[in-house]
PDB file of C-alpha atoms in Angstrom:
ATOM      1  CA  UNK V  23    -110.703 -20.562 148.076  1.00 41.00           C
ATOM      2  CA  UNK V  24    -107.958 -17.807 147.522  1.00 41.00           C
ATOM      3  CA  UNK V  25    -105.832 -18.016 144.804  1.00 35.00           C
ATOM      4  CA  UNK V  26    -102.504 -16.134 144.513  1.00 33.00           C
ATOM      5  CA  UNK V  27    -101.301 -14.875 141.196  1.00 29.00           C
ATOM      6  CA  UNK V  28    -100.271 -12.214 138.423  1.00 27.00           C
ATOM      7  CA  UNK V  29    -102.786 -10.021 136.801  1.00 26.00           C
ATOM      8  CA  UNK V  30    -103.178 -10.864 132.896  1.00 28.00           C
ATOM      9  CA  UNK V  31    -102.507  -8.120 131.226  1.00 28.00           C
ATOM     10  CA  UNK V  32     -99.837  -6.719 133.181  1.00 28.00           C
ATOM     11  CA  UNK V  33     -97.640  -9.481 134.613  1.00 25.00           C
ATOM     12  CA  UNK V  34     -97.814  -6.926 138.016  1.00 31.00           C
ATOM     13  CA  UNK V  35     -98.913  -8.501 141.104  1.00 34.00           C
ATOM     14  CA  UNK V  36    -102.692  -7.996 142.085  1.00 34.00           C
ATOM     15  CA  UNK V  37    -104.330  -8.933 144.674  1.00 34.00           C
ATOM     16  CA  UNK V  38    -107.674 -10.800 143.284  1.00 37.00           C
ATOM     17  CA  UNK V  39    -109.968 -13.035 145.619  1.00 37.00           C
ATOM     18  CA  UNK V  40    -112.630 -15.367 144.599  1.00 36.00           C
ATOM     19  CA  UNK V  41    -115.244 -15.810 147.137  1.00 35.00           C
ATOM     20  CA  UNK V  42    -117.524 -19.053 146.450  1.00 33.00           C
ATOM     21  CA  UNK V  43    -120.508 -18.756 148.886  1.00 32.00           C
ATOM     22  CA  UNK V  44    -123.175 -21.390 148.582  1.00 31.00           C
ATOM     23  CA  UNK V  45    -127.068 -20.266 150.863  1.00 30.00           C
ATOM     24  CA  UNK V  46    -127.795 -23.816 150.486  1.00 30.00           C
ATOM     25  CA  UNK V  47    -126.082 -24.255 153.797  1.00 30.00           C
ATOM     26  CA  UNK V  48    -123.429 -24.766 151.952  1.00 42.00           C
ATOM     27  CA  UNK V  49    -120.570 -21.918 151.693  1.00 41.00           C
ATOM     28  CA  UNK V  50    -117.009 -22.355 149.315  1.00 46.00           C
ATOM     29  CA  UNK V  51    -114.985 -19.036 148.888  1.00 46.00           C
ATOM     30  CA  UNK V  52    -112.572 -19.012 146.695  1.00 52.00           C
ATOM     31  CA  UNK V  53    -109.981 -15.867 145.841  1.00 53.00           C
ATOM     32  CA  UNK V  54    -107.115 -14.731 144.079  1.00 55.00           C
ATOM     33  CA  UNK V  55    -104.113 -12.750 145.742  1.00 49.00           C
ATOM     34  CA  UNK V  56    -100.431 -12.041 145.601  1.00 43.00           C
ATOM     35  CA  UNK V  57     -97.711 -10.319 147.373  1.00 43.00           C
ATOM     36  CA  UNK V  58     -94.604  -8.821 146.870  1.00 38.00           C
ATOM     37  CA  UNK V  59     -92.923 -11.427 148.720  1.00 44.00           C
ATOM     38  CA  UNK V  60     -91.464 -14.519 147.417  1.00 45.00           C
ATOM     39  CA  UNK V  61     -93.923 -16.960 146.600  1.00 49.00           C
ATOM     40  CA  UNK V  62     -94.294 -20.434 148.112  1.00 57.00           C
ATOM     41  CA  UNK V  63     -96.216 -23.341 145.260  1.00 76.00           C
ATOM     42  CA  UNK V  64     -98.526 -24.217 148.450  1.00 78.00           C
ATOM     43  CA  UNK V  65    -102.558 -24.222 148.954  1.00 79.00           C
ATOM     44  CA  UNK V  66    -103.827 -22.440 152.389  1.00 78.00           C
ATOM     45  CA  UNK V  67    -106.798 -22.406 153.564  1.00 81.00           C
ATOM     46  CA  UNK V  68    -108.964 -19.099 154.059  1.00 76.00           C
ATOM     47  CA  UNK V  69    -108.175 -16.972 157.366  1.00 79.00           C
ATOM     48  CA  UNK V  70    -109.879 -14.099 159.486  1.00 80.00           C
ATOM     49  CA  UNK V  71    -113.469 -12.679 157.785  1.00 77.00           C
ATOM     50  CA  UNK V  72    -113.590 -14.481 155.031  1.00 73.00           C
ATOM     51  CA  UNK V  73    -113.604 -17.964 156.617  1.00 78.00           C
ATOM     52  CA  UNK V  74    -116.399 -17.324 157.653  1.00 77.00           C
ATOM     53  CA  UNK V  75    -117.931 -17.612 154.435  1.00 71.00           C
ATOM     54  CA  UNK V  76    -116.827 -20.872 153.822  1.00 73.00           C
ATOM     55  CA  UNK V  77    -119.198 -23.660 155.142  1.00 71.00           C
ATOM     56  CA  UNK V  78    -120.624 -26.861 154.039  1.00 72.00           C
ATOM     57  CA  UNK V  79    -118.842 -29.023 151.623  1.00 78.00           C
ATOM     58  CA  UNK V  80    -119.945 -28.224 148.133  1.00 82.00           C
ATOM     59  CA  UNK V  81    -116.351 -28.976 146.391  1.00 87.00           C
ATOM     60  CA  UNK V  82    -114.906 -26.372 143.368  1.00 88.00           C
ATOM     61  CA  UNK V  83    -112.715 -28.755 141.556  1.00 91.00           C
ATOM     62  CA  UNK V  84    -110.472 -27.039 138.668  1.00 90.00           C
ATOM     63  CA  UNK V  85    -108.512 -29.375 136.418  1.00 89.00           C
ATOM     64  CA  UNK V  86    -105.094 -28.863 138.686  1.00 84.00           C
ATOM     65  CA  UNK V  87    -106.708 -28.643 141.948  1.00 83.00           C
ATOM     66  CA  UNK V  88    -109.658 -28.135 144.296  1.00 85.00           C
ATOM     67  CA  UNK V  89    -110.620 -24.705 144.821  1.00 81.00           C
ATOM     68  CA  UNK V  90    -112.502 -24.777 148.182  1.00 82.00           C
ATOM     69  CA  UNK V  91    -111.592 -22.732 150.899  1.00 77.00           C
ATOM     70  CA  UNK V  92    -107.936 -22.334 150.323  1.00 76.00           C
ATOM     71  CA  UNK V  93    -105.739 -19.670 149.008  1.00 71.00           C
ATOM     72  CA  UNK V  94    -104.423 -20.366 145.870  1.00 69.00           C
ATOM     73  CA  UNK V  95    -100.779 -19.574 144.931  1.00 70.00           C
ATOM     74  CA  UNK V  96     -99.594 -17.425 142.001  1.00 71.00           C
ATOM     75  CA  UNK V  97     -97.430 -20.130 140.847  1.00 79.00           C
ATOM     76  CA  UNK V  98     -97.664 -22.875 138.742  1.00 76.00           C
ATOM     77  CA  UNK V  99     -99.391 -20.304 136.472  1.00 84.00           C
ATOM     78  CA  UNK V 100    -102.951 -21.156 138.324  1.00 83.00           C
ATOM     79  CA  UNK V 101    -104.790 -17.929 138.491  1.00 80.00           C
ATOM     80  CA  UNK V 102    -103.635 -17.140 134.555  1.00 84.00           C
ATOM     81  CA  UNK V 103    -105.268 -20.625 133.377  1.00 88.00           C
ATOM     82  CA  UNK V 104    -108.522 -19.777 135.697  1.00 86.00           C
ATOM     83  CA  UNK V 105    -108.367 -16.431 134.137  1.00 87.00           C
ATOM     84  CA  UNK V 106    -108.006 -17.644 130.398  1.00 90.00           C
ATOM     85  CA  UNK V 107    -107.729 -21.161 130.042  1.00 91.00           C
ATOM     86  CA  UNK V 108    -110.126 -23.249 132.182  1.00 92.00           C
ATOM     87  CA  UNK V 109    -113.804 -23.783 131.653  1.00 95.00           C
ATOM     88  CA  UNK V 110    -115.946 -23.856 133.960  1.00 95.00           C
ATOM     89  CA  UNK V 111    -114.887 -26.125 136.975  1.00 95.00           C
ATOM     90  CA  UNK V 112    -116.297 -29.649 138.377  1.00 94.00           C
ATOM     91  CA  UNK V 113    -118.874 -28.592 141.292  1.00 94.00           C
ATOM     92  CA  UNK V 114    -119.951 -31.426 143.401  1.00 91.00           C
ATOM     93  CA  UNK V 115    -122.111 -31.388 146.611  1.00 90.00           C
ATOM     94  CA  UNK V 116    -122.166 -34.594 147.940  1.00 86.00           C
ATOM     95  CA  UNK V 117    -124.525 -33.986 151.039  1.00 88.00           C
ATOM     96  CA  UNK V 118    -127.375 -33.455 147.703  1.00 91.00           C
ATOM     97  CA  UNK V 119    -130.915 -34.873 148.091  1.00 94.00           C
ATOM     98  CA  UNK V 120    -131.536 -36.645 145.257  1.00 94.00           C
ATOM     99  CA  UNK V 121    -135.243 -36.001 144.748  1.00 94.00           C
ATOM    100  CA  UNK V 122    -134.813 -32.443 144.316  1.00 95.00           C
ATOM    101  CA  UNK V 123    -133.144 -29.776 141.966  1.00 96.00           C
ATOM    102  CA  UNK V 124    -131.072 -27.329 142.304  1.00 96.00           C
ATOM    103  CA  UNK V 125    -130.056 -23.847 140.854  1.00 97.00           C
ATOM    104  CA  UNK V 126    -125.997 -22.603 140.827  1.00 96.00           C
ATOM    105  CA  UNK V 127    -125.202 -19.018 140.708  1.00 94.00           C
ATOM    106  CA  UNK V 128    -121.893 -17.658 140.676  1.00 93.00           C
ATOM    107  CA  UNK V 129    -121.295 -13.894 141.391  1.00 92.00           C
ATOM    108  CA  UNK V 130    -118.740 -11.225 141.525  1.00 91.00           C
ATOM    109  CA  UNK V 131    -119.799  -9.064 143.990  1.00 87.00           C
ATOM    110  CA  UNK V 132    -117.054  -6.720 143.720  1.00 86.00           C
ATOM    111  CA  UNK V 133    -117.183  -5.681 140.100  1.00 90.00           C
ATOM    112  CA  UNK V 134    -115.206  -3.416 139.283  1.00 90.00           C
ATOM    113  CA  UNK V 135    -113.408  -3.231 142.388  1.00 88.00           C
ATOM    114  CA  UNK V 136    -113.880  -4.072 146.181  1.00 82.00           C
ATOM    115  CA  UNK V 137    -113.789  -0.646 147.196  1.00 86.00           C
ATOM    116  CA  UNK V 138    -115.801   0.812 144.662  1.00 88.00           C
ATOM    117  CA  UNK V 139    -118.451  -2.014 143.747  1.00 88.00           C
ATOM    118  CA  UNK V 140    -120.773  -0.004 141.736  1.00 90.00           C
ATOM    119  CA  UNK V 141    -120.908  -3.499 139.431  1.00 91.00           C
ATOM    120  CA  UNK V 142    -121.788  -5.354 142.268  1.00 89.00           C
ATOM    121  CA  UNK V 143    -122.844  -9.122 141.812  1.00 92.00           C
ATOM    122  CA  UNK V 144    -121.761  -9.506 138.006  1.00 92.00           C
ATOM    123  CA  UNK V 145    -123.271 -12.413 136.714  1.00 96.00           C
ATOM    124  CA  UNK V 146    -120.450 -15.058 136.028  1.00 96.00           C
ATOM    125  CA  UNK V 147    -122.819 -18.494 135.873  1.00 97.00           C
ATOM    126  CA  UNK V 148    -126.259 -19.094 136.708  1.00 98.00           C
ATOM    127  CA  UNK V 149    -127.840 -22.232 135.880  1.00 98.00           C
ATOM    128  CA  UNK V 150    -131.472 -23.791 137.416  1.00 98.00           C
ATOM    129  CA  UNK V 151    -132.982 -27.211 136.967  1.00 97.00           C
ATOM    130  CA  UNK V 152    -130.110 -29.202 138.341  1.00 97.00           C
ATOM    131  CA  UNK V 153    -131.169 -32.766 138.745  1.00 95.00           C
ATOM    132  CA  UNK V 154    -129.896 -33.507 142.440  1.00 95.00           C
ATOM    133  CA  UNK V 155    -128.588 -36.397 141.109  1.00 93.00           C
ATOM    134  CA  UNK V 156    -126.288 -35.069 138.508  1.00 93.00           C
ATOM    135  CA  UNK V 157    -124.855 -32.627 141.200  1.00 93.00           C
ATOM    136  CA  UNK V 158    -123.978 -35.250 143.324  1.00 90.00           C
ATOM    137  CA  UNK V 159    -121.738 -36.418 140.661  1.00 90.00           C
ATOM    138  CA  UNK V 160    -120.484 -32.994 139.224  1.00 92.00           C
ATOM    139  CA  UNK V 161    -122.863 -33.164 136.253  1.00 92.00           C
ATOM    140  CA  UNK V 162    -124.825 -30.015 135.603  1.00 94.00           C
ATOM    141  CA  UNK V 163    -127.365 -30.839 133.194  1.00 92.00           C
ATOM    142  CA  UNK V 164    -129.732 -28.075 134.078  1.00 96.00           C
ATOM    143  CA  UNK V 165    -130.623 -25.173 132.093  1.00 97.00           C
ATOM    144  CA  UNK V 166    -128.129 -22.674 131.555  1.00 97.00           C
ATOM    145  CA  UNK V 167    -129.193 -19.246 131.871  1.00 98.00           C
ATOM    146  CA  UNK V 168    -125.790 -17.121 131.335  1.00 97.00           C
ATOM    147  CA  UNK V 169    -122.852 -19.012 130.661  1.00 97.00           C
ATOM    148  CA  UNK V 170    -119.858 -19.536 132.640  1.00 97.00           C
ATOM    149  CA  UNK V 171    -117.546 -16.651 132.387  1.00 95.00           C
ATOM    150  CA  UNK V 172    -114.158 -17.039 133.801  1.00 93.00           C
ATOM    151  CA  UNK V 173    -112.763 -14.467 136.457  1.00 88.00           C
ATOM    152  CA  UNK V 174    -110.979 -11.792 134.668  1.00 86.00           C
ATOM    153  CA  UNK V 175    -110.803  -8.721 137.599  1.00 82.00           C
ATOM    154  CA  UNK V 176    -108.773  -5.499 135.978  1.00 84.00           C
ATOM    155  CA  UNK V 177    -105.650  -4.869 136.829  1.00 85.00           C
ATOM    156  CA  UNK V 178    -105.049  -3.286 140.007  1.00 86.00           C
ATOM    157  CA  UNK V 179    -108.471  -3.659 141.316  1.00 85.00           C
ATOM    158  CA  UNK V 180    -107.598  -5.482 144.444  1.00 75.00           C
ATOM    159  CA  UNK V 181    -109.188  -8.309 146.076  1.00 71.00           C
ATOM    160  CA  UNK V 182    -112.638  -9.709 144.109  1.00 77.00           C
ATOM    161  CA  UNK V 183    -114.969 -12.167 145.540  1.00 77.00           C
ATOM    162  CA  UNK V 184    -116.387 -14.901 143.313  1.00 82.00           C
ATOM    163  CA  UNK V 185    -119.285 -16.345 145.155  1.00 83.00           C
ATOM    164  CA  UNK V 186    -121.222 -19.476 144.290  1.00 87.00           C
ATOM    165  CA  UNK V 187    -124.689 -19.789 145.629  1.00 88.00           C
ATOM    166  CA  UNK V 188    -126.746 -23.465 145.962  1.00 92.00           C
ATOM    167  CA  UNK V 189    -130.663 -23.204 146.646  1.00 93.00           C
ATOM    168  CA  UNK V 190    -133.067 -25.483 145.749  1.00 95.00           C
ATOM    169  CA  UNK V 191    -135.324 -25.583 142.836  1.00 97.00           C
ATOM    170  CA  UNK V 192    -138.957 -25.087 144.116  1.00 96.00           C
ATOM    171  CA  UNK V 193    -140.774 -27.883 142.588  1.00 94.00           C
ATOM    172  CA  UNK V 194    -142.748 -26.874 139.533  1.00 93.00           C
ATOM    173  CA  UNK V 195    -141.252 -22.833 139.319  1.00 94.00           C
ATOM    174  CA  UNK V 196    -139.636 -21.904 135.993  1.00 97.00           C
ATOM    175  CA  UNK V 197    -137.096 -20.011 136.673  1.00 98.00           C
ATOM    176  CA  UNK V 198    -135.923 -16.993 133.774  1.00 97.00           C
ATOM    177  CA  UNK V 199    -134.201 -14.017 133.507  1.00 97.00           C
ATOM    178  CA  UNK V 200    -135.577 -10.624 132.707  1.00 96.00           C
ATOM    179  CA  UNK V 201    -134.708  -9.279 129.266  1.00 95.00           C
ATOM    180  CA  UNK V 202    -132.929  -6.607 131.367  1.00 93.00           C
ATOM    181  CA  UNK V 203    -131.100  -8.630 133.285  1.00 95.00           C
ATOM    182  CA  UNK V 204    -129.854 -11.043 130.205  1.00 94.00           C
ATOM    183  CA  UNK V 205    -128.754  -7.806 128.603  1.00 92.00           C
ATOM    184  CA  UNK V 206    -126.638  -6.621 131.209  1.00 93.00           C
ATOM    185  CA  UNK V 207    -124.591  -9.250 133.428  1.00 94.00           C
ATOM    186  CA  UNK V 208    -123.317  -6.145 136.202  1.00 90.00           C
ATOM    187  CA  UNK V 209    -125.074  -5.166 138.929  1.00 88.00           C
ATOM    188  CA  UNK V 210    -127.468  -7.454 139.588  1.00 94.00           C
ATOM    189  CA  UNK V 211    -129.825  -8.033 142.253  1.00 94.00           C
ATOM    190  CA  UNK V 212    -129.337 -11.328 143.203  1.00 94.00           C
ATOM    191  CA  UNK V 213    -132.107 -10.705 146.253  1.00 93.00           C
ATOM    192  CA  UNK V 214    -134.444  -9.586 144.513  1.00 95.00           C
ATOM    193  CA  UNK V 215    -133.798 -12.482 142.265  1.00 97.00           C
ATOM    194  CA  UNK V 216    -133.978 -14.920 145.453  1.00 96.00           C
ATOM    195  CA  UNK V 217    -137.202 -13.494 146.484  1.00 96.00           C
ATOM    196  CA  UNK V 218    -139.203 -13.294 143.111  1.00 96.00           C
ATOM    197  CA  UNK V 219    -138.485 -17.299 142.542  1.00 97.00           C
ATOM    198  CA  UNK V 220    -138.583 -18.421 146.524  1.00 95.00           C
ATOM    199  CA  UNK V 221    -135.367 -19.864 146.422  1.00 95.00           C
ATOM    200  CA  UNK V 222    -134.760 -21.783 149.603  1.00 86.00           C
ATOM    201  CA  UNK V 223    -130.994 -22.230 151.322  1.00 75.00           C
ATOM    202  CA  UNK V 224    -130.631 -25.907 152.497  1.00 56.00           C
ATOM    203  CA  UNK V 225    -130.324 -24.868 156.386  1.00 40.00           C
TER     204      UNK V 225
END
């Protein structure tokens, strides 16, 4: 989902993108953008590379519209109430199997800029022990292990990726953060992080 809009702080144009990528099989990106040209109050969907990110049908559902796979425009004030106004939004994956659980990540792996992501993968939401269940129905009554933190790229920083990743819970795995990692929510190693607790994508 792209999202057009102003920057916060400076009511300049930047261009911001929020990439929502789910391993489960599932894939929703999401971004922010603008241009210097006159802007049109419509939703488009994703075009060129980053289509390809966007799979499956987990839905991103903010209170004025759903996220998924489009580009969101700069007007109607949307990117400044995701930026400093809106809680975390209403995921749903309907396609869920019931019987399992799940664990939601959600990632901005261009921190502090696209072109210079030394901050890679900053930690924006991660929770595990999703009852399948609950997902199916946009309730997320697992165990929160960092807060949701709303996208707030700097100024001028370009286009930022906020990625959301669905894997299943392996049955009987507790799933924590280092003391490291819950110290620090930049640069993390989401692989590594993957690989340690055999998460499993749902292809």
């Amino acid at each position: 989902t792209l999202f057009r809009s102003s920057c916060a702080q400076s009511l300049r144009r930047a261009t911001q993108e929020v990439r929502m990528l789910l391993l489960a099989a599932l894939a929703v990106l999401c971004g922010l953008s603008a241009s210097l040209e006159e802007e049109v109050c419509s939703f488009e969907f994703l075009r060129g590379e980053d289509a390809n990110f966007c799979r499956g049908n987990l839905q991103i559902i903010y209170p004025d519209f759903d996220a998924s796979c489009k580009i969101i425009p700069s007007c109607a004030e949307y990117q400044q109430s995701l930026m400093s106004e809106w809680n975390a939004p209403l995921v749903i994956f309907p396609a869920v199997d019931t019987n399992k659980k799940y664990v939601l990540m959600m990632v901005d792996p261009d921190c502090p800029s696209r072109a210079n992501p030394k901050c890679r993968n900053w930690r924006h939401w991660l929770i595990v022990n999703i009852k399948g269940k609950d997902l199916m129905k946009g309730k997320l009554d697992g165990k929160i292990l960092s807060e949701y933190r709303r996208p707030t790229p700097p100024p001028g920083t370009g286009y930022h990726r906020y990625q959301f990743f669905l894997y299943e819970h392996p049955e009987g795995q507790e799933i924590t953060l280092t003391d490291k990692e819950s110290r620090s929510f930049g640069y993390w190693d989401t692989d590594t992080f993957v690989e340690k607790f055999h998460l499993r994508s749902e292809e």
